Coordinates of C-alpha atoms and ligand atoms in Angstrom, one line a residue:
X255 CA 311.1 -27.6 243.8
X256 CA 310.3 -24.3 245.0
X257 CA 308.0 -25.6 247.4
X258 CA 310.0 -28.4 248.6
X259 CA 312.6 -25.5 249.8
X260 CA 309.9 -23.7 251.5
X261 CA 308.9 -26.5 253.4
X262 CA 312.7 -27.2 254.3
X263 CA 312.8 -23.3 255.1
X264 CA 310.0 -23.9 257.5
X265 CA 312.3 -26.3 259.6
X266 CA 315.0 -23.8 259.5
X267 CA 316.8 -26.1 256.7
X268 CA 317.8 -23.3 254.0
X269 CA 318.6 -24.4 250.8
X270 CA 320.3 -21.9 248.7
X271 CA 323.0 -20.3 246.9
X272 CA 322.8 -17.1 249.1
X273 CA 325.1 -17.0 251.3
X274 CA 323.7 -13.5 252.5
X275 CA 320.8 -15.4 253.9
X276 CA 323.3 -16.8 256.5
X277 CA 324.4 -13.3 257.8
X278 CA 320.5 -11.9 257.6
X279 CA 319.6 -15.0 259.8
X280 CA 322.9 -14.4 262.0
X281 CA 321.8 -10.4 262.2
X282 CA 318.8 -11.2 263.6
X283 CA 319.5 -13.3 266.3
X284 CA 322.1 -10.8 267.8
X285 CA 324.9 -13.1 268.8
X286 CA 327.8 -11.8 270.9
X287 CA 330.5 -14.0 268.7
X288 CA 331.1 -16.2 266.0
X289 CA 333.1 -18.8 265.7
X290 CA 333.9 -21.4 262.7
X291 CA 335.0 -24.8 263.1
X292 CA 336.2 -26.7 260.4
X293 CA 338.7 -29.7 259.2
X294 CA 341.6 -28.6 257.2
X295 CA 339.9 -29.4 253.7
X296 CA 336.8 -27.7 254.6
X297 CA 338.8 -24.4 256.1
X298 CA 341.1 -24.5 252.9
X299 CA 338.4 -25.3 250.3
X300 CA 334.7 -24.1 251.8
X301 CA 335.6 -20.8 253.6
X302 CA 336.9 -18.7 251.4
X303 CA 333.6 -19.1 249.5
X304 CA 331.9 -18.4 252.3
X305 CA 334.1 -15.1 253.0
X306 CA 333.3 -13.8 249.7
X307 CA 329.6 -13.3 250.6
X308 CA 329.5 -13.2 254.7
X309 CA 331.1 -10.8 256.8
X310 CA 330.3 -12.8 259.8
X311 CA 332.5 -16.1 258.6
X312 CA 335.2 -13.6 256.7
X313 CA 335.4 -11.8 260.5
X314 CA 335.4 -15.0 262.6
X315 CA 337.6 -16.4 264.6
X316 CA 338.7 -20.4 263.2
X317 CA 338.9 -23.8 265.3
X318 CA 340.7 -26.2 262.4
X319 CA 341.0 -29.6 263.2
X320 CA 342.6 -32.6 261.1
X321 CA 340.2 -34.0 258.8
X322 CA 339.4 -37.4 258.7
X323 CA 337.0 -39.8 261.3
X324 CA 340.0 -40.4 263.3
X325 CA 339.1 -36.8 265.0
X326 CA 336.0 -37.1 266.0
X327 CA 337.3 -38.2 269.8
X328 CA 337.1 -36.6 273.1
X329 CA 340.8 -35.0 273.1
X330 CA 339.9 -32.9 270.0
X331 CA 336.8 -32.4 271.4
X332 CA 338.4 -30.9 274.7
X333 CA 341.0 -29.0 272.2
X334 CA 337.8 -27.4 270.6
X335 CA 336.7 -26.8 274.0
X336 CA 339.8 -24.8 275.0
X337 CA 339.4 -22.7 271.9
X338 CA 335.9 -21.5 272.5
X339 CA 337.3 -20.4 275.9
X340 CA 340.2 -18.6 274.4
X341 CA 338.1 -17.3 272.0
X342 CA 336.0 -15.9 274.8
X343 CA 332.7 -17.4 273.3
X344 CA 329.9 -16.8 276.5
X345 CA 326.3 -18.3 276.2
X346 CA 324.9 -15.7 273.5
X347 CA 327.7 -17.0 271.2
X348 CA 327.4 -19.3 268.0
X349 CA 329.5 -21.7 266.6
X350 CA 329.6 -22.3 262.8
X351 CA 330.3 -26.1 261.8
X352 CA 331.6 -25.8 258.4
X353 CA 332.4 -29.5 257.5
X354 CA 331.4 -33.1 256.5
X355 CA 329.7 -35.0 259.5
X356 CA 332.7 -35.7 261.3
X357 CA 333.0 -31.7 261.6
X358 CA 329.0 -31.5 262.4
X359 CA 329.0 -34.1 265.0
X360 CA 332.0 -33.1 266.9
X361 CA 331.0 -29.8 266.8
X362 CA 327.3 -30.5 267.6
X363 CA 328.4 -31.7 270.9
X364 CA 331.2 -29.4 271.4
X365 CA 328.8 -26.1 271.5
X366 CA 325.7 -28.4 272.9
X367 CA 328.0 -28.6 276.3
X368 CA 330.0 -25.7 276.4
X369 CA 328.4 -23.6 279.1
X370 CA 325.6 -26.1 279.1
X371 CA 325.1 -25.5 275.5
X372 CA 324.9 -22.7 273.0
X373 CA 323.9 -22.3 269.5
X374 CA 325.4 -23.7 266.6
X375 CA 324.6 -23.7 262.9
X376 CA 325.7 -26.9 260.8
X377 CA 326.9 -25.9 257.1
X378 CA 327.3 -29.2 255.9
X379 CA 330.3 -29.3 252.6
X380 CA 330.2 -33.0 251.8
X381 CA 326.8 -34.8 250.6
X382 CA 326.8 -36.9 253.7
X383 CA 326.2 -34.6 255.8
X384 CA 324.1 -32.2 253.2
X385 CA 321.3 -35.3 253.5
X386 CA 322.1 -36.7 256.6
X387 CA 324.3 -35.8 259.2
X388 CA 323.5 -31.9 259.9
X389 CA 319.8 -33.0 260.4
X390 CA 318.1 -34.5 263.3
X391 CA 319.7 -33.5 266.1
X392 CA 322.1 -36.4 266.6
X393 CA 325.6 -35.7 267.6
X394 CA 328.8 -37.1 269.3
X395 CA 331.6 -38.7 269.6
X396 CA 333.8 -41.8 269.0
X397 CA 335.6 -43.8 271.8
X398 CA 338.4 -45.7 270.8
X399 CA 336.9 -47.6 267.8
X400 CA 333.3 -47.7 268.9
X401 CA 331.7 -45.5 266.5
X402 CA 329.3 -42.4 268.4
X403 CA 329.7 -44.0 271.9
X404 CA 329.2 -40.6 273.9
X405 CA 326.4 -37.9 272.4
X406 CA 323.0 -36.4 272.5
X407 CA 320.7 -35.0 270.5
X408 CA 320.4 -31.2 270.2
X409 CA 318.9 -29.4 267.2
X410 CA 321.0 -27.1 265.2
X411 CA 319.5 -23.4 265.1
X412 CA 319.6 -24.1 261.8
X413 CA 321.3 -25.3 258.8
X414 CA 322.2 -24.2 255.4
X415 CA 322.7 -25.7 252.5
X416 CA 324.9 -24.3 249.9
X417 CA 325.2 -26.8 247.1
X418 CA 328.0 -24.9 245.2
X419 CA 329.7 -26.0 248.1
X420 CA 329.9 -29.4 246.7
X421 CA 332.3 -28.1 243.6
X422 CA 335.4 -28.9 245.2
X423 CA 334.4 -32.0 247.2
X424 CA 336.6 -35.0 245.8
X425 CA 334.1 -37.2 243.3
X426 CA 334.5 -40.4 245.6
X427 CA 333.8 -38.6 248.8
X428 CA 330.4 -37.5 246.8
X429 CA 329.7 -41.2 245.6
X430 CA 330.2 -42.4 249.4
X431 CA 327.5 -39.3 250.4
X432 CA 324.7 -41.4 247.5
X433 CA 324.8 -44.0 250.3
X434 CA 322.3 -42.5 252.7
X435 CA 320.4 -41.4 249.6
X436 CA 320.0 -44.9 248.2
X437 CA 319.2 -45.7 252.1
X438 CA 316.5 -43.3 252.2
X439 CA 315.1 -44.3 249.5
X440 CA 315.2 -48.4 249.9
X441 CA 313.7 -47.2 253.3
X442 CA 310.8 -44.9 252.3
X443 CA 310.4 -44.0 248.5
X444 CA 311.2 -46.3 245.5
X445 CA 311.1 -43.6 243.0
X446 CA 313.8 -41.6 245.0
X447 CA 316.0 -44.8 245.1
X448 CA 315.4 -45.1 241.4
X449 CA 316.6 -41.5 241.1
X450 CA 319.8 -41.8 243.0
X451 CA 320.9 -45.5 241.1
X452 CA 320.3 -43.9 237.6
X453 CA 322.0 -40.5 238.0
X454 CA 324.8 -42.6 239.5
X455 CA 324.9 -44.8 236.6
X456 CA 324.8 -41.9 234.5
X457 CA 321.3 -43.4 233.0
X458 CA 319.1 -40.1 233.2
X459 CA 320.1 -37.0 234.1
X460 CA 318.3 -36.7 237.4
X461 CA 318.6 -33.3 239.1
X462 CA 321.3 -33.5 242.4
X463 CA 319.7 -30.8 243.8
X464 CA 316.2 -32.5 243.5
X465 CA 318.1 -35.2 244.8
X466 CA 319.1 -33.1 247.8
X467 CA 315.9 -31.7 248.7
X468 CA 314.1 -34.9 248.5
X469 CA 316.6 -36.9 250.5
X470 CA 316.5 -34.0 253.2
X471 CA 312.4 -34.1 253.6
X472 CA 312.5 -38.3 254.1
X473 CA 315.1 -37.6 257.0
X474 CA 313.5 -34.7 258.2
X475 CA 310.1 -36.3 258.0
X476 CA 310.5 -39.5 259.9
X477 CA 313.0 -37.7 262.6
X478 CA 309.9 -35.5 263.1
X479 CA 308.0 -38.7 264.0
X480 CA 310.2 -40.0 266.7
X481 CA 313.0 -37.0 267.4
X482 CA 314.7 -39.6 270.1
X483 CA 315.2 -42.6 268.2
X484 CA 312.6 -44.9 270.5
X485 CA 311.0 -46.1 267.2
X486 CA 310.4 -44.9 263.9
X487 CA 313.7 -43.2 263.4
X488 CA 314.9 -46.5 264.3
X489 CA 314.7 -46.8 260.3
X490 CA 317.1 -44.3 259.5
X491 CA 319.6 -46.7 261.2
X492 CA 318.6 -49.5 258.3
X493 CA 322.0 -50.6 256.8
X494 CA 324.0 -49.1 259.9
X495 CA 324.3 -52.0 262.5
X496 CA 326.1 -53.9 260.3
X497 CA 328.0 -51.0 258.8
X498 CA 328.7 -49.2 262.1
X499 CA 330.6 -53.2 263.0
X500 CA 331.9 -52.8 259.5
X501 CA 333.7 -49.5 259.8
X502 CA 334.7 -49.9 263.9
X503 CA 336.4 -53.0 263.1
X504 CA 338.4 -51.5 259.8
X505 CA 339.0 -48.1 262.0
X506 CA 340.5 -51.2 264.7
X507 CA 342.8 -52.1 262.0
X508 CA 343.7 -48.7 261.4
X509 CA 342.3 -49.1 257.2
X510 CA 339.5 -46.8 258.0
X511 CA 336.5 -47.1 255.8
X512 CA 334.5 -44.3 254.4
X513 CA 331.2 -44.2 256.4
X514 CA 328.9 -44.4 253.0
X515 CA 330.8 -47.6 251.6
X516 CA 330.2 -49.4 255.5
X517 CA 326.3 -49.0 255.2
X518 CA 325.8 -50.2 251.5
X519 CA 328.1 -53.0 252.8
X520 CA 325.8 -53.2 255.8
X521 CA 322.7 -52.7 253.8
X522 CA 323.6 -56.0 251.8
X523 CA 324.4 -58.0 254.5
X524 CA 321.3 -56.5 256.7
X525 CA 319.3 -57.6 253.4
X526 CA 320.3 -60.9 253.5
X527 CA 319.2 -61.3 257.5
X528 CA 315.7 -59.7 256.5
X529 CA 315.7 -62.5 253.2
X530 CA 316.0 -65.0 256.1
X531 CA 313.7 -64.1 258.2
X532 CA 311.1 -64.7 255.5
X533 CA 310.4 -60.8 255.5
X534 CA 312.5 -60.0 252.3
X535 CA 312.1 -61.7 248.8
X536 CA 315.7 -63.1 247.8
X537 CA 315.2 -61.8 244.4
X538 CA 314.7 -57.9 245.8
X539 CA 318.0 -58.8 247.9
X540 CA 319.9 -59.6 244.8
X541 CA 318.6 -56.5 242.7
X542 CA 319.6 -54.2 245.5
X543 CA 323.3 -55.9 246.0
X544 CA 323.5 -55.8 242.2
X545 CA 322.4 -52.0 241.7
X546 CA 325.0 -51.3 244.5
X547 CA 328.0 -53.2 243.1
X548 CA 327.4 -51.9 239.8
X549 CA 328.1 -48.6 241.0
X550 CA 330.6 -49.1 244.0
X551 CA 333.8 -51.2 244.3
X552 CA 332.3 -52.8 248.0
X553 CA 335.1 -53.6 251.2
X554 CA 336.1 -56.9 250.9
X555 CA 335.7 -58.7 254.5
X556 CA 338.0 -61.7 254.8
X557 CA 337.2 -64.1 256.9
X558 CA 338.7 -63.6 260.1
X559 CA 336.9 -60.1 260.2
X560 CA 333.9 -61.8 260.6
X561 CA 334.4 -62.4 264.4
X562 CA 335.3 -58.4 264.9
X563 CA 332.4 -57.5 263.1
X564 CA 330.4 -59.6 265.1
X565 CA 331.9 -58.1 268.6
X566 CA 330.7 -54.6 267.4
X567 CA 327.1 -55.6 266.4
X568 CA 327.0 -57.2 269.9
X569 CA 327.5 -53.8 271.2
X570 CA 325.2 -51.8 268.9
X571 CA 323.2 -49.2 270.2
X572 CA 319.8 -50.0 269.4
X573 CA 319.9 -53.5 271.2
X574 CA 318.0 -54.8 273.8
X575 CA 319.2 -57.5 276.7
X576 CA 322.1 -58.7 274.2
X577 CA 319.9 -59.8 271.1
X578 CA 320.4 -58.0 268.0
X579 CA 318.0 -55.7 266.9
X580 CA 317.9 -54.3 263.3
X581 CA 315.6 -52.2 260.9
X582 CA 315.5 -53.9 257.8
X583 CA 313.6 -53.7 255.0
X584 CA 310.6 -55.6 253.7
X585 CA 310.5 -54.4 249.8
X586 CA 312.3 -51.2 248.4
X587 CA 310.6 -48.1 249.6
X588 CA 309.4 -49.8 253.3
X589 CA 310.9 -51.0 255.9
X590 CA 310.5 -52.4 259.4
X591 CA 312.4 -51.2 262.6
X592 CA 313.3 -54.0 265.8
X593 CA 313.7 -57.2 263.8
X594 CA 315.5 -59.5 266.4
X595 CA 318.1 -62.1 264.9
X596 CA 320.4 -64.3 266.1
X597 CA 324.2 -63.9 266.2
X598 CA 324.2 -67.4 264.2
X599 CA 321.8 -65.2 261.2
X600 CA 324.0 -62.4 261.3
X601 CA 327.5 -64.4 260.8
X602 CA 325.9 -66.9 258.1
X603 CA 324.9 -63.0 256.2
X604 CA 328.4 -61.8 256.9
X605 CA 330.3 -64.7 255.8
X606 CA 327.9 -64.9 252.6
X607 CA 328.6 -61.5 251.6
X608 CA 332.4 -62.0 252.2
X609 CA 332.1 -65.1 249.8
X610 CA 330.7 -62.8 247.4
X611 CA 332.8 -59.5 247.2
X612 CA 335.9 -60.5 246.6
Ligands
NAD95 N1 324.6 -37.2 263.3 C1 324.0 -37.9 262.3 O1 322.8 -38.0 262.2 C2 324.9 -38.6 261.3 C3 324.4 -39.2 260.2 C4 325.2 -39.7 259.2 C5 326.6 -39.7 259.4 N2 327.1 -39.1 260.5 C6 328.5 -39.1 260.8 O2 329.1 -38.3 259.7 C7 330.5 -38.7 259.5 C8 330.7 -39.0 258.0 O3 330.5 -37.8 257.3 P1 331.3 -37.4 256.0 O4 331.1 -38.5 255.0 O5 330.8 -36.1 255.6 O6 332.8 -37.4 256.4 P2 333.8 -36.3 256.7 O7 333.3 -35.2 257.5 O8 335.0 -37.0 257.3 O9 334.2 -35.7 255.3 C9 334.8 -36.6 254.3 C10 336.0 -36.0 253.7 O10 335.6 -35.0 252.8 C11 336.3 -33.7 253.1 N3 335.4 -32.7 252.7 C12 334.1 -32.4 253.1 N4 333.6 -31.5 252.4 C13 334.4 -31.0 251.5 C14 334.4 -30.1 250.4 N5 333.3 -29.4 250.1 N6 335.5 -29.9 249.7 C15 336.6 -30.6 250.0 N7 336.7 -31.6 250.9 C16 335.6 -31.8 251.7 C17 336.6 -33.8 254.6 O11 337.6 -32.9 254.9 C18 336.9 -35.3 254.7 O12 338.3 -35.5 254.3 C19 330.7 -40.0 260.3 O13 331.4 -39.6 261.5 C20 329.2 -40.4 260.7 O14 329.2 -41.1 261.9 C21 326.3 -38.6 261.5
ZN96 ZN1 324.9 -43.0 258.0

């Protein structure tokens, strides 16, 4: 383990319990302010932690916004915006995003083009965002209900991890997080996905932190292959077309969706296009969907979602001259990025997962 975190220290991803690591790291690099932005949860139940340890959060001036996805649009954004101009923040300034990944991606942007951008530190508090969103660069915004429409990539200064931070997040919100780890792993590392499915059904007691750690270096390690997203970190998106439709066209009907619960949804149904495009066995689909549903209690789609969530795939990112494009996996632990399939393949998975969860 020990090395893991030195290896995670060497990409400026510091795992730890010492807070004081944060104000040595912000004491070196001499900034002229420091701001924290946070969502109501993560000011109320994160900071004060943070204050009891770091005289640089305890003495900085606070941009709260209302928690939830629903913020994560440009007229926060411009509120954040205003702040950081009230707040006098100049180029040598830092902003501290103390949040899930709504507060990580919002303010990722936010300090990426203020003043054509300065630096910003992501503390992530949920386990989303510990093994997922704060890394890789990625940030943005929604627009109406298209999920990250406007963004960039811009890599934090750094980020730290402070897992005690994960005390008062609520138990579900943590359960939604083991999405991306069960992604990583289906994507990259059996054993890892083995991992994450027994300590969630309370088979073995696997070590979260391990957990953590080893979640962090897959990301980390196949962002470093492809930092813009033109191929191989095309994987990391595995299980998000589908969920990214998923949770746009609940957002639409104003039930939002957690994020994690959209991709295992979308993982299933993604599963099912790879199972029929001959590059997935139909009995590794199944075991996956089962693992999954004996853990989670899945969205149910009825049947006239299926023609929303079809609009939003259409729209996805990653494809090319209007055909879908997916990463999908071939058996658990690899996977396989630009699969093209029909609309026709992606409606028949759809509708067979909404017969199925009901
Ligand atoms: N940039 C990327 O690479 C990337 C990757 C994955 C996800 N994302 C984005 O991340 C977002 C989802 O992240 P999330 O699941 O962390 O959602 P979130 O930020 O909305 O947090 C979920 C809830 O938990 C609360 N919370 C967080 N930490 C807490 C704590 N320690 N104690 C108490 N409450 C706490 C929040 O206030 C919120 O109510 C989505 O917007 C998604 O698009 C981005
Ligand atoms: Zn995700």
């Amino acid at each position: 383990m020990e090395n893991k975190i030195g290896a995670l220290k060497n990409k400026q991803v510091y795992f730890t319990d010492e807070v004081s690591e944060l104000d040595t790291f912000i004491e070196k690099n001499k900034y002229t302010k420091v701001v924290v932005l946070g969502d109501n949860n993560t000011i109320e139940n994160c900071l004060p932690y943070l204050n009891l340890f770091s005289s640089y959060t305890a003495n900085a001036d606070i941009i709260e916004i209302d928690a939830g996805e629903g913020s994560k649009n440009i007229d926060i954004c411009i509120g954040i915006w205003n702040m950081m101009m009230d707040y006098e923040m100049d180029r040598k300034s830092l902003l501290l995003n103390v949040g899930g990944g709504m507060v990580s991606d919002i303010g990722a942007f936010a300090a990426s083009t203020y003043m054509r951008g300065i630096d910003f530190i992501n503390i992530p508090t949920s386990l989303l965002a510990m093994v997922d969103a704060s890394h890789g660069g990625k940030n943005g915004i929604d627009v109406n209900d298209y999920k990250n429409m406007i963004g960039g990539f811009n890599n934090p200064t750094a980020v730290f991890i402070f897992p005690t931070l994960l005390d008062t997040l609520p138990a579900e919100e943590k359960k939604y997080g083991f999405a991306e780890i069960i992604k990583h792993g289906l994507i990259a590392n059996e054993k890892h996905y083995d991992a994450a499915i027994a300590y969630l059904q309370e088979k073995e007691n696997s070590d979260l932190n391990e957990l953590i750690v080893d979640s962090i270096l897959i990301k980390i390690g196949i962002v470093a292959q492809d930092p813009f997203d033109k191929n191989e970190r095309k994987l990391l998106n595995y299980g998000h077309s589908l969920g990214h439709a998923i949770e746009s066209s609940f957002l639409a009907l104003e039930k939002p969706i957690s994020h994690g619960l959209a991709v295992l949804a979308g993982m299933i149904i993604e599963n099912k296009i790879a199972v029929a495009l001959g590059l997935l066995t139909e009995n590794t689909a199944t075991k996956i969907a089962q693992d999954i549903q004996s853990i989670y209690t899945l969205p149910k789609i009825k049947a006239d979602t299926i023609a929303p969530i079809l609009h939003y795939l259409l729209l996805d990112k990653k494809n090319v001259d209007a055909s879908i494009q997916l990463a999908i996996i071939t058996k658990i632990g690899e996977g396989k990025v630009a699969q093209t399939c029909s609309t026709a393949m992606a409606a028949a998975a759809i509708q067979s997962y909404s017969e199925e969860i009901k």
